Amino acid sequence: MSQADRKRMWSSNLSASPLRPASMLLALLVCATGTAANLPSCKRPGPTPGPPGPVPPAPPSPHPDPATYKRKVVASPEVTIYSTIQYNPTSVKFLVHYADPTVAWVGLGLSPTGSMGNGSFVIGYDGCVFVSSLSGTATDQPPTGPAGFSVTEASFSRDNTGGWLAFTRTPKDSLPGHTSLSDGTLNFCYAAGSRAPGACGANNLEMTNIHDIGHGSIAVPPALEKPSPMVANELVANPRVAFMKSGPEILSRYEQHPVTGQQYAVFKQTIMSEPLYLRNGEVTFTQFHDTVIPMPNGDYAILSLRGEVVDCNNISVPLTTVYNHHWLIKPISGPTTHTNMPCPDQSFSYVFGVGAESRRTPTVFPPGFGYKVESGTVWGANIHLLHTEDIVGGEQGVKECIECWATPYRVSQGHGCDPQYGNGSFSCCGSGGGGGNCAVNTPDPVPTQYAMSLVVEYVRDTTVVAVNPSTFRVPQCDYEYNVGDDHTLRIGDVNVVEESWVIPERLEAVFGVAHMHTGAINVSVSVQKAGSSTFESVCTSYPVYGQNGTTVGDEAGHVVQVTVCLSSDGNDGGIPPGLRGGFRNSSLILEKGDSLKVQGYYSMSDTDPRIAPVPAGPHLGVMSYFYAAFAGGDGKRIPLASM
């Protein structure tokens, strides 16, 4: 899959109101989506056949080159919307491609709500492009009102792939209640039909010109925030991917504050990425500022977050098919900011994540605690996925693929993958703006559709105590390291890395969990009190390895869960029997001058039955992280000073 094919824009998908009978079935641009009764294939489909009947021959007029547009939104397998949306635009170019050979007309509307109400529309068919609007909330009539804006460079053409509608418009129309392209999230409403209107003119769209070929909507954060300057060592990534809210805000439950006794409502929302099309052996590695996530609106506090990879039917995908190396999210602009003070570089700072274990190891703060977010905060993600089916070399090849080895195939792709300095690093896994793919036996001619699914629970009542998540990375704050490197210690068949931090002020850790890769034995935390000469054990997180082939959540040889290290409410998150000894069922109080030590242990044995069928031996590109949520007793976030 080429870099250009993977470039996407972040978007947000809003379901429309259910269609009403009769007149609603004839609505021109109703923003609604259907649900299949069965589960279709997730292979990228071709154009869908249209309804029978004669179609006029396509005129020879050419359409603009999609490559000249900055943004690309794949709204459905048939609909692609290209645009030049960027920061503070004075005009925006659009190109809509509806991939159906029976297309006679194509329409694109902009709506503030995701329905036709208060929407402005551009409709094109042979020899005609006109603009119109629909004010108010009506959704059962064609848009025939005053446009409030004009278009230039407008054209409509058809070829053997379908219909192409191109136009340029201003960011804002003059009608009340309508959305400007400069105001937050937009809703793109698209439709197409096989019966074109008659002569070109105003108000000539009739109920007979139904969208019998298709219609739908997609809500698109236009990325109009002013771009942030790149940090010198910011991770470089290739795809631009979109996320969308896959449904309404759901009232999940009521929770009681452990101190005040006050009850507050807990809401849940699922946020899905736009389709990620991957062939076997391909990699996706996104950049925070190109991967915008539509989180809840207004002020809120996040209580928990869970991430996993799913297919086009929202079914969990096994790690043996798509390996979830890591996903990280953090605020990237707006009033809420985050700095990971134990390791303060911004390129790998995050609030929630992290990898293969996250399906069974969600981040869940104790009741009464949450990560507070102010209105206007924009979130971004760094997502790293690898499609590992039919890899050359079998299980050894899969191991080298997911551990970012500098194989000859990867080195040949360039992008900074160097066998001497990049072996096991992100530069061999797609972070260099491309490359990182793994050699396969038989290339898949058709990519398969996947998506990243995030489930967030939050409250609007921000009387919860704020937490400040911090990640302690060992050794030397490295993103990743190779087992057996010079700055690691070998004790028999065990490799040990460690790092210590001096605590600058009184802190309370209310939640803690580690992150580690295949081959890990554990990540342990200990504290040396100020004035003491010894470290005392606090807690330990252990990896749980899958045992059952390709079964989702129990994939053999992969880390499918990491046990919680500590939680102030005693919730261990479901630690398997035999691994509960490392859990601390209370918070950890750290005083100024205390030292916190984190140690990571990995196997160096030539045999390791825990990870079968993944081969033992050298482990490259591994991680030993300790993630801790610190809180202040007054309910205000307490920042970590430099350590």
C-alpha positions as a printed NumPy array, in Angstrom:
array([[  0.   ,   0.   ,   0.   ],
       [  1.54 ,   3.29 ,  -1.041],
       [  2.023,   6.243,   1.247],
       [ -0.441,   8.243,  -0.814],
       [ -3.079,   5.523,  -0.475],
       [ -2.787,   5.673,   3.298],
       [ -3.041,   9.456,   3.642],
       [ -6.307,  10.265,   5.368],
       [ -7.918,  13.065,   7.304],
       [ -9.492,  12.697,  10.704],
       [-13.22 ,  12.732,  10.748],
       [-16.207,  12.11 ,  12.94 ],
       [-19.227,  10.061,  11.882],
       [-22.677,  11.059,  13.09 ],
       [-25.617,   8.746,  12.541],
       [-28.756,  10.436,  11.309],
       [-32.283,  10.152,  12.641],
       [-34.148,   7.016,  11.515],
       [-35.764,   7.389,   8.114],
       [-39.473,   8.023,   8.188],
       [-41.666,   6.185,   5.66 ],
       [-42.743,   7.491,   2.257],
       [-41.465,  11.056,   1.899],
       [-38.338,  10.397,   3.984],
       [-37.369,   7.584,   1.651],
       [-37.344,  10.156,  -1.139],
       [-35.274,  12.782,   0.692],
       [-32.425,  13.944,  -1.478],
       [-29.53 ,  14.319,   0.906],
       [-30.727,  12.785,   4.15 ],
       [-27.651,  12.174,   6.285],
       [-28.243,   8.59 ,   7.347],
       [-26.386,   5.319,   7.241],
       [-27.674,   1.766,   7.016],
       [-26.718,  -1.35 ,   8.926],
       [-26.108,  -4.596,   7.083],
       [-28.113,  -7.602,   8.202],
       [-25.122,  -9.881,   7.697],
       [-21.389,  -9.416,   7.985],
       [-19.784,  -8.454,   4.668],
       [-16.204,  -9.125,   3.697],
       [-13.684,  -6.559,   4.936],
       [-11.732,  -6.654,   1.676],
       [-11.764,  -3.291,  -0.078],
       [-14.802,  -3.514,  -2.395],
       [-15.054,  -2.254,  -5.932],
       [-17.847,  -0.057,  -7.302],
       [-21.302,  -1.278,  -6.35 ],
       [-23.714,  -2.104,  -9.159],
       [-26.427,   0.491,  -9.626],
       [-30.11 ,  -0.045, -10.398],
       [-31.021,  -1.388, -13.828],
       [-32.022,   0.985, -16.581],
       [-30.43 ,   3.033, -19.34 ],
       [-27.751,   5.52 , -18.395],
       [-26.723,   8.317, -20.755],
       [-23.171,   7.963, -22.034],
       [-20.556,   9.77 , -19.963],
       [-19.397,  13.026, -21.533],
       [-15.685,  13.36 , -22.216],
       [-15.165,  16.398, -19.906],
       [-12.213,  15.704, -17.552],
       [-12.268,  16.067, -13.793],
       [ -9.544,  17.697, -11.634],
       [ -6.629,  15.566, -10.495],
       [ -7.304,  14.237,  -6.943],
       [ -3.565,  14.413,  -6.217],
       [ -3.76 ,  18.215,  -6.216],
       [ -5.981,  18.248,  -3.106],
       [ -4.484,  18.337,   0.407],
       [ -7.134,  16.309,   2.23 ],
       [ -8.91 ,  13.063,   1.511],
       [-11.923,  11.622,   3.33 ],
       [-13.101,   8.122,   2.445],
       [-16.737,   8.519,   3.463],
       [-17.74 ,   5.039,   2.257],
       [-16.344,   2.407,  -0.113],
       [-18.04 ,   4.309,  -2.969],
       [-17.567,   7.932,  -1.858],
       [-14.298,   9.855,  -1.61 ],
       [-14.266,  13.565,  -0.756],
       [-11.126,  15.532,  -1.587],
       [-10.627,  19.092,  -0.335],
       [ -8.093,  21.835,   0.347],
       [ -9.329,  22.549,   3.88 ],
       [ -6.517,  24.072,   5.897],
       [ -5.903,  26.672,   8.586],
       [ -7.928,  29.907,   8.173],
       [ -9.063,  29.368,   4.566],
       [-10.496,  32.105,   2.352],
       [-11.853,  29.539,  -0.09 ],
       [-12.004,  25.756,  -0.222],
       [-11.865,  23.459,  -3.228],
       [-13.869,  20.221,  -3.195],
       [-13.824,  17.164,  -5.429],
       [-16.371,  14.397,  -4.798],
       [-16.049,  11.009,  -6.476],
       [-19.044,   8.666,  -6.343],
       [-17.824,   5.297,  -7.64 ],
       [-20.883,   3.869,  -9.399],
       [-21.209,   3.577, -13.192],
       [-24.938,   4.421, -13.101],
       [-24.469,   7.853, -11.504],
       [-26.47 ,  10.658, -13.154],
       [-26.112,  13.282, -10.395],
       [-23.939,  13.817,  -7.303],
       [-24.537,  16.152,  -4.371],
       [-22.422,  17.332,  -1.439],
       [-23.842,  19.324,   1.467],
       [-22.393,  20.975,   4.565],
       [-24.546,  20.747,   7.688],
       [-23.981,  21.872,  11.289],
       [-25.875,  18.892,  12.75 ],
       [-25.513,  15.947,  10.399],
       [-29.072,  16.277,   9.065],
       [-30.341,  18.311,   6.12 ],
       [-31.616,  21.067,   8.401],
       [-29.64 ,  24.314,   8.054],
       [-27.512,  22.713,   5.367],
       [-26.083,  24.182,   2.172],
       [-25.672,  21.966,  -0.875],
       [-23.981,  21.734,  -4.27 ],
       [-25.555,  19.414,  -6.848],
       [-24.035,  18.487, -10.181],
       [-25.19 ,  16.619, -13.261],
       [-24.43 ,  16.734, -16.976],
       [-24.081,  20.356, -18.064],
       [-25.1  ,  21.802, -14.703],
       [-23.808,  22.582, -11.211],
       [-26.077,  24.597,  -8.911],
       [-26.266,  25.529,  -5.224],
       [-29.159,  25.444,  -2.817],
       [-30.025,  25.216,   0.884],
       [-32.558,  23.894,   3.341],
       [-33.13 ,  26.047,   6.426],
       [-34.669,  24.705,   9.615],
       [-34.981,  21.064,  10.566],
       [-36.958,  19.618,   7.653],
       [-35.427,  16.508,   6.151],
       [-38.18 ,  15.246,   3.87 ],
       [-37.872,  17.777,   1.045],
       [-35.161,  18.52 ,  -1.513],
       [-32.966,  21.546,  -0.778],
       [-34.515,  24.331,  -2.853],
       [-33.921,  27.44 ,  -0.737],
       [-31.532,  30.332,  -1.29 ],
       [-27.925,  29.213,  -1.268],
       [-26.324,  32.055,   0.654],
       [-23.058,  31.396,  -1.168],
       [-21.727,  30.938,  -4.666],
       [-19.351,  28.495,  -6.29 ],
       [-16.579,  28.921,  -8.83 ],
       [-14.51 ,  26.46 , -10.86 ],
       [-17.546,  24.169, -10.804],
       [-17.837,  21.109, -13.009],
       [-19.529,  17.725, -13.19 ],
       [-18.272,  14.822, -15.252],
       [-18.722,  11.078, -15.529],
       [-16.399,   8.315, -16.609],
       [-16.353,   4.545, -16.317],
       [-15.593,   4.813, -12.572],
       [-18.584,   6.999, -11.681],
       [-19.388,  10.68 , -11.211],
       [-17.082,  13.587, -10.314],
       [-18.336,  16.856,  -8.789],
       [-15.808,  19.698,  -8.406],
       [-16.299,  23.222,  -7.066],
       [-14.712,  26.014,  -5.019],
       [-16.665,  27.857,  -2.324],
       [-16.157,  30.346,   0.513],
       [-15.855,  29.023,   4.087],
       [-19.107,  30.654,   5.244],
       [-22.514,  31.281,   3.684],
       [-24.789,  34.159,   4.636],
       [-27.671,  32.135,   6.075],
       [-28.379,  32.067,   9.846],
       [-27.723,  28.828,  11.679],
       [-25.294,  27.473,   9.125],
       [-21.79 ,  26.221,   9.876],
       [-18.612,  27.905,   8.716],
       [-15.742,  25.792,   7.474],
       [-13.695,  27.592,  10.142],
       [-15.936,  26.477,  13.03 ],
       [-14.972,  23.121,  14.484],
       [-16.523,  19.903,  13.22 ],
       [-18.353,  19.833,   9.888],
       [-20.881,  17.336,   8.634],
       [-20.496,  16.354,   4.991],
       [-23.748,  15.019,   3.502],
       [-23.35 ,  13.153,   0.222],
       [-25.807,  11.54 ,  -2.178],
       [-26.156,  10.285,  -5.73 ],
       [-28.974,   9.223,  -8.   ],
       [-29.527,   7.575, -11.364],
       [-32.146,  10.097, -12.6  ],
       [-30.899,  13.628, -13.272],
       [-33.093,  16.743, -13.169],
       [-34.064,  18.509, -16.365],
       [-32.822,  21.879, -17.517],
       [-30.269,  23.581, -15.319],
       [-31.75 ,  26.286, -13.116],
       [-32.733,  27.298,  -9.608],
       [-35.115,  25.134,  -7.569],
       [-35.21 ,  22.394, -10.17 ],
       [-34.613,  19.431,  -7.874],
       [-37.753,  17.319,  -7.496],
       [-38.821,  14.439,  -5.297],
       [-38.51 ,  12.181,  -8.336],
       [-34.763,  12.812,  -8.384],
       [-34.226,  10.409,  -5.51 ],
       [-30.829,   9.292,  -4.195],
       [-31.467,   5.701,  -5.264],
       [-27.735,   4.987,  -5.648],
       [-26.843,   6.01 ,  -2.102],
       [-26.549,   8.683,   0.557],
       [-24.903,   9.196,   3.936],
       [-22.905,  11.557,   6.088],
       [-19.555,  11.865,   7.774],
       [-18.583,  14.468,  10.368],
       [-15.137,  15.879,   9.706],
       [-12.948,  17.874,  12.098],
       [-11.431,  20.115,   9.431],
       [ -8.058,  20.422,  11.181],
       [ -8.369,  24.175,  11.056],
       [ -6.47 ,  24.663,  14.287],
       [ -3.194,  26.481,  13.745],
       [ -0.511,  23.844,  13.176],
       [  1.883,  23.404,  16.074],
       [  5.598,  23.573,  15.319],
       [  7.371,  20.24 ,  15.271],
       [  9.521,  19.396,  18.25 ],
       [ 13.067,  18.672,  17.126],
       [ 12.834,  14.946,  17.841],
       [  9.083,  14.595,  17.162],
       [  8.154,  11.224,  15.712],
       [  7.701,  11.494,  11.953],
       [  4.896,   9.411,  10.517],
       [  3.21 ,   8.813,   7.214],
       [ -0.562,   8.337,   7.233],
       [ -3.166,  10.978,   7.948],
       [ -6.034,   9.038,   9.511],
       [ -9.502,  10.083,  10.618],
       [-11.526,   9.163,  13.717],
       [-15.281,   9.415,  14.095],
       [-17.748,   9.132,  16.951],
       [-19.625,   5.915,  16.192],
       [-22.832,   6.803,  17.939],
       [-24.399,   9.036,  20.546],
       [-23.238,   9.702,  24.069],
       [-24.581,   6.85 ,  26.245],
       [-25.42 ,   7.079,  29.938],
       [-23.384,   4.144,  31.249],
       [-24.027,   4.208,  35.007],
       [-24.058,   6.33 ,  38.141],
       [-20.991,   6.442,  40.371],
       [-20.588,   7.704,  43.934],
       [-17.733,   9.955,  44.938],
       [-15.803,   8.083,  47.685],
       [-15.166,  11.267,  49.701],
       [-18.167,  13.548,  49.194],
       [-20.731,  10.792,  48.639],
       [-22.088,  12.759,  45.684],
       [-23.503,  10.766,  42.774],
       [-22.541,  11.665,  39.225],
       [-23.523,  10.279,  35.832],
       [-20.92 ,   8.366,  33.834],
       [-21.182,   8.571,  30.046],
       [-19.653,   6.271,  27.447],
       [-18.755,   6.871,  23.814],
       [-17.032,   4.734,  21.195],
       [-14.661,   6.538,  18.852],
       [-13.658,   4.703,  15.687],
       [-10.919,   5.495,  13.237],
       [-11.648,   5.862,   9.569],
       [-10.966,   2.598,   7.696],
       [ -7.308,   1.575,   7.748],
       [ -6.658,  -0.536,   4.657],
       [ -3.722,  -2.912,   5.13 ],
       [ -2.309,  -5.711,   3.033],
       [ -0.328,  -8.47 ,   4.68 ],
       [  3.096,  -7.222,   5.759],
       [  2.099,  -3.543,   5.754],
       [  2.506,  -1.099,   8.638],
       [  0.625,   1.986,   9.812],
       [  2.442,   4.585,  11.916],
       [  0.596,   7.873,  12.452],
       [  1.688,  11.226,  13.83 ],
       [ -0.067,  12.979,  16.724],
       [ -0.831,  16.181,  14.834],
       [ -2.178,  14.311,  11.815],
       [ -4.392,  12.021,  13.874],
       [ -7.069,  14.2  ,  15.458],
       [ -9.625,  12.507,  17.723],
       [-13.146,  13.918,  18.244],
       [-13.436,  13.616,  22.017],
       [-16.503,  14.807,  24.017],
       [-17.457,  18.459,  23.83 ],
       [-17.276,  20.935,  26.714],
       [-15.583,  20.356,  30.077],
       [-15.302,  16.723,  31.144],
       [-13.143,  14.271,  33.08 ],
       [-12.057,  10.917,  31.618],
       [-12.524,   7.978,  34.   ],
       [-11.419,   5.111,  31.767],
       [-10.228,   4.381,  28.245],
       [ -9.843,   1.129,  26.304],
       [ -8.384,   0.601,  22.842],
       [ -8.27 ,  -2.266,  20.355],
       [ -8.174,  -3.099,  16.638],
       [-11.435,  -4.17 ,  14.968],
       [-12.489,  -5.115,  11.457],
       [-15.107,  -3.495,   9.213],
       [-17.86 ,  -5.271,  11.154],
       [-16.566,  -3.952,  14.496],
       [-15.329,  -7.43 ,  15.432],
       [-12.099,  -7.707,  17.419],
       [ -9.081,  -8.615,  15.297],
       [ -6.542, -11.082,  16.757],
       [ -2.991,  -9.917,  17.401],
       [ -1.854, -12.738,  15.117],
       [ -3.477, -10.863,  12.216],
       [ -2.858,  -7.197,  13.079],
       [ -0.338,  -6.603,  15.841],
       [ -1.139,  -3.553,  17.961],
       [  2.378,  -2.35 ,  18.72 ],
       [  1.114,   0.781,  20.442],
       [ -1.465,   3.538,  20.395],
       [ -0.952,   6.747,  22.347],
       [ -3.237,   9.75 ,  22.732],
       [ -2.733,  13.175,  24.282],
       [ -3.958,  16.781,  24.013],
       [ -2.214,  18.485,  21.099],
       [ -3.753,  21.973,  21.266],
       [ -6.161,  24.014,  23.348],
       [ -6.331,  24.861,  27.063],
       [ -5.485,  21.399,  28.448],
       [ -1.84 ,  20.441,  27.996],
       [  0.241,  17.476,  29.082],
       [  3.937,  17.112,  29.766],
       [  5.401,  13.833,  30.942],
       [  7.812,  15.232,  33.509],
       [  9.666,  12.007,  34.451],
       [ 10.737,  11.851,  30.791],
       [  9.799,  15.305,  29.504],
       [ 10.452,  14.997,  25.771],
       [  7.201,  15.658,  23.926],
       [  7.596,  13.229,  21.035],
       [  6.493,  10.227,  23.103],
       [  4.523,  11.889,  25.879],
       [  0.992,  10.505,  26.241],
       [ -2.011,  10.45 ,  28.571],
       [ -3.598,   7.126,  27.541],
       [ -2.332,   4.007,  25.661],
       [ -0.482,   1.686,  25.062],
       [ -0.26 ,  -1.643,  23.134],
       [ -1.208,  -5.266,  22.52 ],
       [ -2.391,  -5.713,  26.11 ],
       [ -4.825,  -2.788,  26.053],
       [ -7.8  ,  -4.892,  24.924],
       [ -7.735,  -6.655,  28.311],
       [ -5.908,  -3.91 ,  30.237],
       [ -7.914,  -0.692,  29.983],
       [ -6.871,   2.36 ,  31.973],
       [ -9.456,   2.65 ,  34.764],
       [ -8.979,   5.296,  37.431],
       [-10.454,   4.629,  40.894],
       [-13.904,   6.121,  41.618],
       [-13.722,   9.828,  42.326],
       [-10.672,  10.402,  40.101],
       [-10.406,  11.45 ,  36.466],
       [ -8.279,  13.235,  33.899],
       [ -9.83 ,  16.707,  33.606],
       [-10.173,  18.277,  30.164],
       [-11.232,  21.842,  29.413],
       [-13.534,  22.789,  26.562],
       [-11.693,  23.436,  23.312],
       [ -8.958,  20.857,  23.872],
       [ -7.961,  18.932,  20.736],
       [ -6.603,  15.38 ,  21.039],
       [ -4.23 ,  13.514,  18.735],
       [ -2.978,   9.95 ,  18.438],
       [  0.143,   8.029,  17.495],
       [ -0.944,   4.603,  16.218],
       [  1.419,   1.809,  15.214],
       [ -0.088,  -1.353,  13.677],
       [  1.513,  -4.187,  11.686],
       [ -0.325,  -6.726,   9.496],
       [  1.516,  -9.998,  10.198],
       [ -0.171, -12.674,   8.089],
       [  1.892, -14.789,   5.657],
       [  5.208, -13.216,   6.694],
       [  8.382, -14.656,   5.153],
       [ 10.143, -16.863,   7.71 ],
       [  7.047, -18.005,   9.59 ],
       [  7.026, -17.34 ,  13.332],
       [ 10.622, -16.077,  13.292],
       [  9.641, -13.643,  10.547],
       [  6.667, -12.42 ,  12.607],
       [  8.96 , -11.913,  15.604],
       [ 11.369,  -9.83 ,  13.511],
       [  8.457,  -7.902,  12.   ],
       [  6.813,  -6.821,  15.277],
       [ 10.174,  -6.223,  17.016],
       [ 11.251,  -3.805,  14.257],
       [ 14.336,  -5.724,  13.173],
       [ 16.44 ,  -4.129,  10.426],
       [ 15.864,  -6.973,   7.985],
       [ 17.356,  -6.688,   4.484],
       [ 13.852,  -6.098,   3.097],
       [ 13.243,  -3.205,   5.481],
       [ 16.689,  -1.713,   4.924],
       [ 16.004,  -1.755,   1.175],
       [ 12.956,   0.484,   1.788],
       [ 15.127,   3.242,   3.27 ],
       [ 13.403,   5.829,   5.5  ],
       [ 16.165,   5.667,   8.1  ],
       [ 16.185,   1.921,   8.752],
       [ 19.887,   1.3  ,   9.323],
       [ 21.141,  -2.165,  10.385],
       [ 23.83 ,  -0.654,  12.637],
       [ 21.923,   2.142,  14.373],
       [ 18.245,   1.457,  13.652],
       [ 17.918,  -2.244,  14.431],
       [ 14.888,  -2.636,  16.714],
       [ 13.923,   1.049,  16.461],
       [ 10.863,   2.856,  15.128],
       [ 12.902,   3.899,  12.089],
       [ 12.589,   0.279,  10.901],
       [  8.868,   0.198,  11.735],
       [  7.439,   3.008,   9.636],
       [  8.149,   6.134,  11.692],
       [ 10.393,   7.669,   9.05 ],
       [  7.548,   8.785,   6.823],
       [  7.19 ,   5.376,   5.161],
       [  8.833,   1.972,   4.925],
       [  8.747,  -0.531,   7.767],
       [  6.78 ,  -3.105,   5.798],
       [  7.597,  -6.781,   6.295],
       [  8.365,  -9.259,   3.517],
       [  5.5  , -11.636,   2.68 ],
       [  5.271, -14.902,   0.768],
       [  2.257, -13.954,  -1.342],
       [  1.296, -10.269,  -1.457],
       [ -2.398,  -9.668,  -0.913],
       [ -3.756,  -8.001,  -4.076],
       [ -6.704,  -6.593,  -2.108],
       [ -6.195,  -4.749,   1.203],
       [ -8.414,  -5.511,   4.192],
       [-10.28 ,  -2.872,   6.165],
       [ -9.467,  -2.428,   9.858],
       [-10.024,   0.341,  12.377],
       [ -8.81 ,   1.492,  15.784],
       [-11.621,   1.489,  18.341],
       [-11.44 ,   3.618,  21.501],
       [-14.074,   3.363,  24.238],
       [-13.999,   6.329,  26.609],
       [-15.956,   6.769,  29.849],
       [-16.241,  10.273,  31.265],
       [-18.245,  12.593,  33.496],
       [-19.499,  16.125,  33.003],
       [-19.418,  16.673,  36.763],
       [-15.804,  17.765,  37.169],
       [-15.861,  17.712,  40.969],
       [-13.883,  14.488,  40.649],
       [-10.282,  14.75 ,  41.802],
       [ -7.947,  15.476,  38.902],
       [ -5.132,  13.067,  38.092],
       [ -1.888,  13.752,  36.276],
       [ -0.685,  10.616,  34.435],
       [  3.092,  10.214,  34.193],
       [  5.086,   7.512,  32.436],
       [  8.467,   6.373,  33.778],
       [ 10.453,   4.799,  30.926],
       [ 13.479,   2.625,  31.58 ],
       [ 16.324,   2.618,  30.853],
       [ 17.366,   6.268,  30.39 ],
       [ 13.838,   7.36 ,  29.365],
       [ 14.306,   5.422,  26.102],
       [ 11.237,   4.808,  23.933],
       [ 12.462,   1.272,  23.35 ],
       [ 15.658,  -0.735,  23.759],
       [ 17.175,  -4.039,  22.715],
       [ 17.536,  -6.75 ,  25.332],
       [ 21.257,  -7.172,  25.891],
       [ 22.271,  -3.599,  25.002],
       [ 25.318,  -2.127,  26.746],
       [ 23.223,  -0.181,  29.262],
       [ 21.42 ,  -3.336,  30.401],
       [ 22.482,  -5.949,  32.951],
       [ 22.429,  -9.723,  32.469],
       [ 21.869, -12.016,  35.434],
       [ 21.874, -15.581,  34.137],
       [ 19.174, -15.75 ,  31.484],
       [ 17.492, -12.586,  32.731],
       [ 18.105,  -9.071,  31.428],
       [ 17.53 ,  -6.175,  33.851],
       [ 17.174,  -2.447,  33.221],
       [ 16.435,   0.185,  35.846],
       [ 16.179,   3.906,  36.478],
       [ 15.49 ,   6.031,  39.576],
       [ 13.821,   9.434,  40.037],
       [ 13.953,  11.752,  43.049],
       [ 10.479,  12.99 ,  43.985],
       [ 10.336,  16.83 ,  44.072],
       [  7.163,  17.222,  46.172],
       [  4.536,  15.241,  48.013],
       [  2.585,  13.056,  45.562],
       [ -0.056,  10.36 ,  45.763],
       [ -0.254,   7.658,  43.104],
       [ -3.824,   6.33 ,  42.936],
       [ -3.337,   4.031,  39.922],
       [ -0.353,   2.342,  38.302],
       [  0.275,  -0.242,  35.597],
       [  3.24 ,  -1.226,  33.425],
       [  3.67 ,  -1.708,  29.687],
       [  5.933,  -4.417,  28.264],
       [  6.461,  -6.599,  25.193],
       [  6.779, -10.292,  24.416],
       [  9.678, -11.812,  26.357],
       [  9.033,  -9.688,  29.459],
       [  9.103, -11.247,  32.913],
       [  7.811,  -8.236,  34.847],
       [  8.18 ,  -4.523,  35.585],
       [  8.721,  -3.777,  39.275],
       [  8.463,  -0.568,  41.303],
       [ 10.228,   0.202,  44.582],
       [ 10.711,   3.269,  46.775],
       [ 13.595,   4.509,  48.88 ],
       [ 12.307,   6.862,  51.568],
       [ 14.26 ,  10.04 ,  52.13 ],
       [ 17.081,   9.302,  54.568],
       [ 16.902,   5.528,  54.007],
       [ 19.613,   3.455,  52.337],
       [ 17.365,   0.709,  50.971],
       [ 14.585,   0.397,  48.412],
       [ 11.37 ,  -1.32 ,  49.472],
       [  9.129,  -3.102,  46.969],
       [  5.873,  -1.307,  46.146],
       [  4.227,  -3.369,  43.401],
       [  4.892,  -5.455,  40.291],
       [  3.097,  -5.759,  36.949],
       [  3.307,  -9.113,  35.18 ],
       [  2.644, -10.016,  31.545],
       [ -0.109, -12.523,  30.764],
       [  0.744, -14.563,  27.663],
       [ -1.904, -15.991,  25.374],
       [ -2.258, -19.753,  25.133],
       [ -4.914, -20.403,  22.518],
       [ -3.746, -19.992,  18.933],
       [ -5.438, -17.08 ,  17.192],
       [ -8.287, -16.666,  19.702],
       [ -8.959, -12.969,  20.312],
       [ -7.758, -12.   ,  23.779],
       [ -5.747, -15.224,  24.185],
       [ -3.415, -15.164,  21.159],
       [ -0.579, -17.629,  21.717],
       [  2.825, -16.048,  22.302],
       [  1.579, -12.478,  22.674],
       [  1.195, -10.279,  25.76 ],
       [ -2.61 , -10.181,  26.02 ],
       [ -2.817,  -8.504,  29.437],
       [ -0.574,  -6.698,  31.908],
       [ -1.587,  -6.926,  35.549],
       [ -2.412,  -3.73 ,  37.413],
       [  0.396,  -2.692,  39.764],
       [ -1.609,  -0.546,  42.2  ],
       [ -5.046,   1.011,  42.666],
       [ -6.257,   3.041,  45.593],
       [ -9.683,   1.351,  45.619],
       [ -8.3  ,  -2.191,  45.574],
       [ -9.608,  -2.957,  42.064],
       [ -7.006,  -5.236,  40.476],
       [ -8.703,  -5.307,  37.065],
       [ -9.015,  -9.093,  37.045],
       [ -5.525, -10.389,  37.766],
       [ -5.218, -14.126,  36.982],
       [ -4.545, -16.484,  39.906],
       [ -0.854, -16.802,  40.668],
       [  0.001, -13.226,  39.677],
       [ -1.79 , -11.308,  42.422],
       [  1.215, -11.131,  44.717],
       [  2.556,  -8.032,  43.011],
       [ -0.65 ,  -5.978,  43.389],
       [ -0.872,  -3.102,  45.875],
       [ -4.484,  -2.487,  46.934],
       [ -3.933,   1.061,  48.175],
       [ -2.462,   4.324,  46.948],
       [  1.251,   5.121,  47.16 ],
       [  2.279,   8.244,  49.084],
       [  5.585,   9.736,  47.998],
       [  7.238,  12.49 ,  50.016],
       [  9.681,  15.105,  48.79 ],
       [ 13.151,  13.55 ,  48.605],
       [ 11.926,   9.959,  48.177],
       [ 13.333,   7.98 ,  45.255],
       [ 11.154,   5.913,  42.912],
       [ 12.876,   3.06 ,  41.054],
       [ 11.46 ,   1.183,  38.075],
       [ 13.036,  -2.096,  36.892],
       [ 12.257,  -4.08 ,  33.761],
       [ 13.022,  -7.8  ,  33.491],
       [ 13.174,  -9.726,  30.182],
       [ 14.132, -13.284,  29.344],
       [ 17.371, -13.883,  27.425],
       [ 16.962, -17.643,  27.348],
       [ 17.219, -19.597,  24.123],
       [ 14.051, -21.414,  25.17 ],
       [ 10.952, -19.708,  26.547],
       [  7.822, -21.895,  26.515],
       [  5.745, -18.969,  27.842],
       [  5.803, -17.266,  24.45 ],
       [  5.436, -20.292,  22.136],
       [  5.046, -20.376,  19.185],
       [  6.94 , -17.049,  19.102],
       [ 10.642, -17.991,  19.095],
       [ 12.828, -17.177,  22.091],
       [ 16.274, -15.64 ,  21.769],
       [ 17.074, -11.954,  21.252],
       [ 14.238,  -9.464,  21.796],
       [ 14.576,  -6.103,  20.043],
       [ 12.591,  -2.897,  20.328],
       [ 11.119,  -3.774,  23.73 ],
       [  9.628,  -1.401,  26.297],
       [  9.622,  -1.224,  30.102],
       [  7.222,   1.528,  31.18 ],
       [  5.503,   2.328,  34.462],
       [  2.378,   4.474,  34.072],
       [  1.207,   6.2  ,  37.275],
       [ -1.742,   8.546,  37.857],
       [ -0.887,  11.122,  40.536],
       [ -3.573,  13.105,  42.333],
       [ -3.801,  15.993,  44.774],
       [ -6.058,  15.882,  47.83 ],
       [ -7.558,  19.287,  47.029],
       [ -8.948,  18.078,  43.709],
       [ -6.541,  20.137,  41.65 ],
       [ -3.965,  18.706,  39.31 ],
       [ -0.491,  18.671,  40.872],
       [  2.201,  18.929,  38.185],
       [  5.37 ,  16.923,  38.499],
       [  8.371,  19.2  ,  38.668],
       [ 11.482,  18.228,  36.726],
       [ 13.054,  15.12 ,  38.137]])
